[in-house]
Amino acid sequence: MTHISILVPKGQYSIVNIGGAFQILNWASDMFFNQTRQKLFEVELVGVEKPSNDQDGFYTISPQKTIEQVKQTDLVIIPAVHGEFEQVAEMNKDLMDWVLAQHRNGAEVAGLCIGAFLLAHAGLLDGRECSTHWGSAEMLQNAYPKTKVVAENIVVESDGIYTCGGAYAFTNLLVYLIEKYGGRELAVLTAKSYMIDIDKGSQSPFTIFVGQKSHKDALVLDVQESIEKDYDSAISVDSLAANHATTRRTLERRFRKATGNSIIEYLQRVRMEGAKRKLESGNTNVHEAMYSVGYNDAKAFREVFKKYVGITPVEYSNKYRNLKTA
């Protein structure tokens, strides 16, 4: 039997992560017992104190145990904790020291959504691939450069450290863990019962590209603004360099350093975001969306769209178009 400790941290913790994980894992364990007469999981809520109030006072959880009472566990689950992450990490220092001790004793660790920040702050993601909410991926990578953030993946496992995408993507990680410990049949049964889209691998279709502007390079910011203003027209790197009184080589070097993308990659991502908005309206077909963002080659448009969005333009349109016009 696997002992699972679902942590109740200090701060503005996600009650959905905690309650959902507790319910789904216990349900899977009950189903496993019905089939095998053996219990799969022992699931406990573990906190620093009892009861544990959220920071804003909206709700209170009464953990079954405190960290002092749990000497050994097999799997630790850390929910999302919202707020300024240096502050969140500081108020949860005792909790994370306990997590590190459990990890040294062989426990696996899972961080749900932005719970990955606590793992990174504790050093558990150094040299490891990880995921988090797509909207926080750039922040995580910049704050903890020893990590390798692959936010396009919904679930990432790296040497017994698990992370996942944002919001309700934690349910995909739970199904992943249930399959690992209880087998494929139990995972499928759980996914069907809770209506979780099993084997979903990418959060790219949910990503909203808002530009990479946390840097302070004024030249690159001006070029980004130019691209976003005229992305539907013919734009070349040479013309961007000339219009900003610099050389192509210098511009490309500074642009990649500041954003992590080449200029062409950035232009493609801006164009695909424009195409997504067109397709979501339900009033534009794929070819019209393609032309509206500066593409004339359907094959090239489809390939670039799938590269950044993870699915084809037609699939995206069917999934997200305005339901009133569907």
Tab-separated table of C-alpha atoms in Angstrom:
chain	number	residue	atom	x	y	z
A	1	MET	CA	0.000	0.000	0.000
A	2	THR	CA	1.258	3.462	-0.925
A	3	HIS	CA	1.032	6.195	1.686
A	4	ILE	CA	0.158	9.560	0.119
A	5	SER	CA	0.484	12.862	1.959
A	6	ILE	CA	-1.527	15.694	0.419
A	7	LEU	CA	-0.088	18.838	1.928
A	8	VAL	CA	-2.068	21.773	3.259
A	9	PRO	CA	0.426	24.653	3.000
A	10	LYS	CA	0.291	28.076	4.542
A	11	GLY	CA	-1.045	30.899	2.390
A	12	GLN	CA	-3.715	31.058	-0.287
A	13	TYR	CA	-3.705	27.366	-1.136
A	14	SER	CA	-5.893	25.701	-3.762
A	15	ILE	CA	-8.729	23.944	-1.997
A	16	VAL	CA	-9.698	22.431	-5.363
A	17	ASN	CA	-6.285	20.758	-5.709
A	18	ILE	CA	-6.439	19.425	-2.161
A	19	GLY	CA	-10.073	18.296	-2.138
A	20	GLY	CA	-9.972	16.932	-5.680
A	21	ALA	CA	-6.813	14.910	-5.103
A	22	PHE	CA	-8.162	13.524	-1.825
A	23	GLN	CA	-11.460	12.475	-3.393
A	24	ILE	CA	-10.124	10.971	-6.631
A	25	LEU	CA	-7.246	9.037	-5.040
A	26	ASN	CA	-9.497	7.606	-2.338
A	27	TRP	CA	-12.099	6.651	-4.933
A	28	ALA	CA	-9.453	4.830	-6.998
A	29	SER	CA	-8.217	3.048	-3.895
A	30	ASP	CA	-11.750	1.900	-3.069
A	31	MET	CA	-12.246	0.579	-6.607
A	32	PHE	CA	-8.921	-1.253	-6.409
A	33	PHE	CA	-9.993	-2.835	-3.111
A	34	ASN	CA	-13.301	-3.955	-4.624
A	35	GLN	CA	-11.402	-5.729	-7.395
A	36	THR	CA	-8.439	-7.151	-5.477
A	37	ARG	CA	-9.401	-7.040	-1.776
A	38	GLN	CA	-6.225	-5.007	-1.254
A	39	LYS	CA	-6.004	-1.303	-0.472
A	40	LEU	CA	-3.990	0.676	-3.014
A	41	PHE	CA	-3.537	4.000	-1.196
A	42	GLU	CA	-3.650	5.416	2.282
A	43	VAL	CA	-4.357	9.090	1.661
A	44	GLU	CA	-3.912	11.702	4.385
A	45	LEU	CA	-4.116	15.471	4.524
A	46	VAL	CA	-0.959	16.734	6.195
A	47	GLY	CA	-0.409	20.289	7.396
A	48	VAL	CA	1.920	22.401	9.450
A	49	GLU	CA	-0.868	23.054	11.913
A	50	LYS	CA	-4.411	21.926	12.726
A	51	PRO	CA	-6.684	23.480	11.620
A	52	SER	CA	-5.128	25.180	8.579
A	53	ASN	CA	-6.764	28.427	7.492
A	54	ASP	CA	-6.277	29.853	4.044
A	55	GLN	CA	-4.629	33.267	4.010
A	56	ASP	CA	-7.793	35.186	3.117
A	57	GLY	CA	-9.948	33.399	5.651
A	58	PHE	CA	-12.384	31.948	3.122
A	59	TYR	CA	-12.044	28.334	4.240
A	60	THR	CA	-10.386	26.063	6.759
A	61	ILE	CA	-9.062	22.529	6.343
A	62	SER	CA	-8.460	20.220	9.286
A	63	PRO	CA	-5.576	17.935	8.282
A	64	GLN	CA	-5.586	14.460	9.749
A	65	LYS	CA	-1.947	14.900	10.752
A	66	THR	CA	0.781	17.486	11.020
A	67	ILE	CA	4.211	17.062	9.465
A	68	GLU	CA	5.642	16.188	12.886
A	69	GLN	CA	3.294	13.187	13.059
A	70	VAL	CA	4.262	11.741	9.663
A	71	LYS	CA	7.654	10.110	9.938
A	72	GLN	CA	7.594	8.427	6.544
A	73	THR	CA	5.471	8.682	3.408
A	74	ASP	CA	5.720	7.374	-0.144
A	75	LEU	CA	4.260	10.220	-2.200
A	76	VAL	CA	3.916	13.900	-1.321
A	77	ILE	CA	1.436	16.071	-3.235
A	78	ILE	CA	1.866	19.853	-3.078
A	79	PRO	CA	-1.091	21.962	-4.262
A	80	ALA	CA	-0.924	25.350	-5.918
A	81	VAL	CA	-0.288	28.244	-3.538
A	82	HIS	CA	-1.052	31.707	-4.870
A	83	GLY	CA	0.815	34.884	-4.055
A	84	GLU	CA	4.333	36.314	-4.310
A	85	PHE	CA	6.477	33.213	-4.464
A	86	GLU	CA	9.393	34.353	-2.335
A	87	GLN	CA	6.871	35.104	0.398
A	88	VAL	CA	5.023	31.834	-0.182
A	89	ALA	CA	8.307	29.904	0.007
A	90	GLU	CA	9.350	31.662	3.202
A	91	MET	CA	6.084	30.995	5.037
A	92	ASN	CA	6.286	27.318	3.980
A	93	LYS	CA	9.959	26.775	4.807
A	94	ASP	CA	9.254	24.219	7.558
A	95	LEU	CA	6.887	22.356	5.268
A	96	MET	CA	9.408	22.197	2.421
A	97	ASP	CA	12.211	21.134	4.772
A	98	TRP	CA	9.959	18.199	5.676
A	99	VAL	CA	9.358	17.482	1.971
A	100	LEU	CA	13.116	17.452	1.301
A	101	ALA	CA	13.658	15.058	4.193
A	102	GLN	CA	10.940	12.749	2.884
A	103	HIS	CA	12.431	12.899	-0.609
A	104	ARG	CA	15.862	11.960	0.748
A	105	ASN	CA	14.174	8.970	2.398
A	106	GLY	CA	12.785	7.820	-0.945
A	107	ALA	CA	9.428	9.588	-1.255
A	108	GLU	CA	8.245	10.788	-4.637
A	109	VAL	CA	6.963	14.367	-4.897
A	110	ALA	CA	4.246	15.924	-7.070
A	111	GLY	CA	3.676	19.657	-7.529
A	112	LEU	CA	0.276	20.644	-8.905
A	113	CYS	CA	0.085	23.673	-11.221
A	114	ILE	CA	2.106	26.553	-9.685
A	115	GLY	CA	3.002	24.260	-6.800
A	116	ALA	CA	6.037	23.705	-9.041
A	117	PHE	CA	7.421	27.002	-7.730
A	118	LEU	CA	7.740	25.531	-4.237
A	119	LEU	CA	9.545	22.514	-5.670
A	120	ALA	CA	11.883	24.761	-7.642
A	121	HIS	CA	12.583	26.992	-4.646
A	122	ALA	CA	13.507	23.914	-2.619
A	123	GLY	CA	15.923	22.794	-5.348
A	124	LEU	CA	13.943	19.697	-6.283
A	125	LEU	CA	13.679	20.783	-9.917
A	126	ASP	CA	17.361	21.607	-10.441
A	127	GLY	CA	18.457	19.900	-13.651
A	128	ARG	CA	15.006	18.403	-14.151
A	129	GLU	CA	12.293	18.946	-16.721
A	130	CYS	CA	9.030	20.227	-15.288
A	131	SER	CA	5.702	21.738	-16.239
A	132	THR	CA	3.434	24.351	-14.681
A	133	HIS	CA	0.552	26.579	-15.714
A	134	TRP	CA	1.361	27.933	-19.178
A	135	GLY	CA	0.809	31.487	-17.944
A	136	SER	CA	3.537	31.090	-15.299
A	137	ALA	CA	6.064	29.080	-17.320
A	138	GLU	CA	8.276	32.001	-18.329
A	139	MET	CA	8.303	33.323	-14.765
A	140	LEU	CA	9.296	29.908	-13.410
A	141	GLN	CA	12.102	29.517	-15.931
A	142	ASN	CA	13.474	32.996	-15.268
A	143	ALA	CA	13.253	32.689	-11.487
A	144	TYR	CA	14.842	29.233	-11.376
A	145	PRO	CA	17.151	28.881	-14.404
A	146	LYS	CA	18.452	25.472	-13.289
A	147	THR	CA	15.051	24.007	-14.178
A	148	LYS	CA	13.992	23.081	-17.704
A	149	VAL	CA	10.393	24.165	-18.119
A	150	VAL	CA	8.463	22.279	-20.801
A	151	ALA	CA	5.094	23.903	-20.255
A	152	GLU	CA	3.613	22.482	-23.444
A	153	ASN	CA	3.392	19.152	-21.581
A	154	ILE	CA	0.482	18.609	-19.218
A	155	VAL	CA	2.305	15.973	-17.148
A	156	VAL	CA	6.061	15.698	-16.650
A	157	GLU	CA	7.832	13.001	-14.646
A	158	SER	CA	11.526	13.362	-13.870
A	159	ASP	CA	13.182	10.889	-11.488
A	160	GLY	CA	10.168	10.587	-9.218
A	161	ILE	CA	9.329	14.307	-9.293
A	162	TYR	CA	5.978	15.038	-10.949
A	163	THR	CA	4.634	18.364	-12.204
A	164	CYS	CA	1.650	19.299	-14.313
A	165	GLY	CA	-0.055	22.120	-16.154
A	166	GLY	CA	-2.409	24.607	-14.648
A	167	ALA	CA	-5.913	24.726	-13.229
A	168	TYR	CA	-7.704	21.366	-13.580
A	169	ALA	CA	-4.787	19.677	-15.357
A	170	PHE	CA	-3.960	18.222	-11.940
A	171	THR	CA	-6.637	15.613	-12.652
A	172	ASN	CA	-4.529	14.338	-15.557
A	173	LEU	CA	-1.579	13.928	-13.201
A	174	LEU	CA	-3.756	12.047	-10.724
A	175	VAL	CA	-4.840	9.612	-13.446
A	176	TYR	CA	-1.179	9.243	-14.444
A	177	LEU	CA	-0.261	8.359	-10.848
A	178	ILE	CA	-3.208	5.965	-10.529
A	179	GLU	CA	-2.040	4.146	-13.649
A	180	LYS	CA	1.507	3.957	-12.317
A	181	TYR	CA	0.472	2.483	-8.965
A	182	GLY	CA	-2.754	0.669	-9.852
A	183	GLY	CA	-2.555	-0.169	-13.546
A	184	ARG	CA	-4.123	0.959	-16.799
A	185	GLU	CA	-7.548	-0.535	-16.185
A	186	LEU	CA	-7.995	1.397	-12.939
A	187	ALA	CA	-6.759	4.608	-14.579
A	188	VAL	CA	-9.267	4.284	-17.412
A	189	LEU	CA	-12.076	3.524	-14.959
A	190	THR	CA	-11.159	6.613	-12.912
A	191	ALA	CA	-10.937	8.818	-15.982
A	192	LYS	CA	-14.345	7.680	-17.207
A	193	SER	CA	-15.964	8.079	-13.806
A	194	TYR	CA	-14.647	11.615	-13.327
A	195	MET	CA	-14.872	12.501	-17.032
A	196	ILE	CA	-11.155	13.257	-17.307
A	197	ASP	CA	-9.687	13.292	-20.805
A	198	ILE	CA	-7.147	10.507	-20.356
A	199	ASP	CA	-3.791	10.607	-22.187
A	200	LYS	CA	-4.104	14.315	-22.932
A	201	GLY	CA	-0.468	15.276	-23.400
A	202	SER	CA	-0.318	18.951	-24.309
A	203	GLN	CA	-1.629	22.183	-22.848
A	204	SER	CA	-0.650	24.091	-26.000
A	205	PRO	CA	-4.285	24.378	-27.223
A	206	PHE	CA	-5.103	26.286	-24.029
A	207	THR	CA	-2.135	28.660	-24.209
A	208	ILE	CA	-2.656	32.365	-24.829
A	209	PHE	CA	0.504	33.960	-26.200
A	210	VAL	CA	0.902	37.411	-24.651
A	211	GLY	CA	4.484	38.124	-25.645
A	212	GLN	CA	7.715	37.761	-23.730
A	213	LYS	CA	8.245	41.252	-22.367
A	214	SER	CA	9.658	40.821	-18.891
A	215	HIS	CA	13.088	41.876	-20.216
A	216	LYS	CA	14.333	45.495	-20.318
A	217	ASP	CA	15.813	45.727	-23.816
A	218	ALA	CA	14.146	48.825	-25.291
A	219	LEU	CA	15.172	47.955	-28.852
A	220	VAL	CA	13.618	44.492	-28.643
A	221	LEU	CA	10.453	45.883	-27.057
A	222	ASP	CA	10.101	48.314	-29.980
A	223	VAL	CA	10.569	45.479	-32.473
A	224	GLN	CA	7.982	43.356	-30.637
A	225	GLU	CA	5.530	46.253	-30.834
A	226	SER	CA	6.184	46.610	-34.573
A	227	ILE	CA	5.556	42.898	-35.128
A	228	GLU	CA	2.340	42.897	-33.098
A	229	LYS	CA	1.052	45.966	-34.910
A	230	ASP	CA	1.686	44.722	-38.452
A	231	TYR	CA	1.819	40.931	-38.126
A	232	ASP	CA	-0.694	40.515	-40.957
A	233	SER	CA	1.641	42.198	-43.467
A	234	ALA	CA	4.881	41.034	-45.072
A	235	ILE	CA	7.567	41.436	-42.395
A	236	SER	CA	11.226	40.605	-42.878
A	237	VAL	CA	14.039	40.582	-40.345
A	238	ASP	CA	16.055	42.854	-42.629
A	239	SER	CA	13.302	45.470	-42.743
A	240	LEU	CA	12.858	45.337	-38.973
A	241	ALA	CA	16.585	45.870	-38.484
A	242	ALA	CA	16.691	48.757	-40.964
A	243	ASN	CA	13.636	50.429	-39.424
A	244	HIS	CA	15.271	50.284	-36.003
A	245	ALA	CA	18.718	51.466	-37.125
A	246	THR	CA	20.598	48.275	-36.360
A	247	THR	CA	22.067	45.298	-38.173
A	248	ARG	CA	20.238	42.046	-38.703
A	249	ARG	CA	22.869	40.102	-36.783
A	250	THR	CA	22.728	42.422	-33.777
A	251	LEU	CA	18.938	42.451	-33.747
A	252	GLU	CA	18.637	38.678	-33.965
A	253	ARG	CA	21.171	38.188	-31.159
A	254	ARG	CA	19.501	40.687	-28.813
A	255	PHE	CA	16.003	39.453	-29.663
A	256	ARG	CA	16.763	35.815	-28.843
A	257	LYS	CA	18.599	36.775	-25.665
A	258	ALA	CA	15.654	38.882	-24.470
A	259	THR	CA	12.732	36.654	-25.476
A	260	GLY	CA	14.101	33.152	-25.940
A	261	ASN	CA	12.661	33.139	-29.479
A	262	SER	CA	14.071	34.072	-32.836
A	263	ILE	CA	12.318	36.959	-34.589
A	264	ILE	CA	10.669	34.560	-37.035
A	265	GLU	CA	9.460	32.340	-34.198
A	266	TYR	CA	8.011	35.351	-32.406
A	267	LEU	CA	6.254	36.510	-35.569
A	268	GLN	CA	4.827	33.028	-36.069
A	269	ARG	CA	3.525	32.892	-32.513
A	270	VAL	CA	1.883	36.312	-32.789
A	271	ARG	CA	0.270	35.315	-36.095
A	272	MET	CA	-1.009	32.024	-34.670
A	273	GLU	CA	-2.547	33.874	-31.726
A	274	GLY	CA	-4.331	36.135	-34.207
A	275	ALA	CA	-5.547	33.109	-36.155
A	276	LYS	CA	-6.832	31.479	-32.964
A	277	ARG	CA	-8.908	34.561	-32.152
A	278	LYS	CA	-10.387	34.528	-35.647
A	279	LEU	CA	-11.273	30.844	-35.423
A	280	GLU	CA	-12.789	31.251	-31.958
A	281	SER	CA	-15.275	33.798	-33.274
A	282	GLY	CA	-16.996	31.168	-35.402
A	283	ASN	CA	-17.431	33.718	-38.185
A	284	THR	CA	-14.177	32.885	-39.961
A	285	ASN	CA	-13.198	29.674	-41.704
A	286	VAL	CA	-9.661	28.319	-41.736
A	287	HIS	CA	-8.685	29.875	-45.070
A	288	GLU	CA	-10.013	33.279	-44.069
A	289	ALA	CA	-8.106	33.060	-40.779
A	290	MET	CA	-4.982	32.078	-42.673
A	291	TYR	CA	-5.173	35.080	-45.027
A	292	SER	CA	-5.995	37.456	-42.183
A	293	VAL	CA	-2.664	36.773	-40.459
A	294	GLY	CA	-0.475	37.061	-43.543
A	295	TYR	CA	-0.296	33.483	-44.847
A	296	ASN	CA	-1.041	32.369	-48.409
A	297	ASP	CA	0.262	28.790	-48.223
A	298	ALA	CA	-2.278	26.492	-46.541
A	299	LYS	CA	0.269	23.735	-45.888
A	300	ALA	CA	2.743	26.125	-44.251
A	301	PHE	CA	-0.020	27.714	-42.158
A	302	ARG	CA	-1.296	24.336	-40.979
A	303	GLU	CA	2.213	23.171	-40.022
A	304	VAL	CA	3.062	26.334	-38.082
A	305	PHE	CA	-0.338	26.348	-36.367
A	306	LYS	CA	0.059	22.757	-35.203
A	307	LYS	CA	3.628	23.447	-34.057
A	308	TYR	CA	2.508	26.108	-31.590
A	309	VAL	CA	-1.063	25.072	-30.802
A	310	GLY	CA	-0.675	21.296	-30.791
A	311	ILE	CA	-3.704	20.614	-32.986
A	312	THR	CA	-4.734	21.562	-36.538
A	313	PRO	CA	-6.653	24.766	-37.360
A	314	VAL	CA	-9.761	22.720	-38.151
A	315	GLU	CA	-9.544	20.870	-34.838
A	316	TYR	CA	-9.067	24.155	-32.988
A	317	SER	CA	-12.017	25.734	-34.759
A	318	ASN	CA	-14.258	22.786	-33.904
A	319	LYS	CA	-13.142	22.903	-30.285
A	320	TYR	CA	-13.345	26.608	-29.529
A	321	ARG	CA	-15.556	28.355	-32.050
A	322	ASN	CA	-18.412	30.471	-30.717
A	323	LEU	CA	-21.088	27.984	-29.648
A	324	LYS	CA	-23.843	30.343	-30.822
A	325	THR	CA	-22.666	29.934	-34.388
A	326	ALA	CA	-21.779	26.238	-34.145
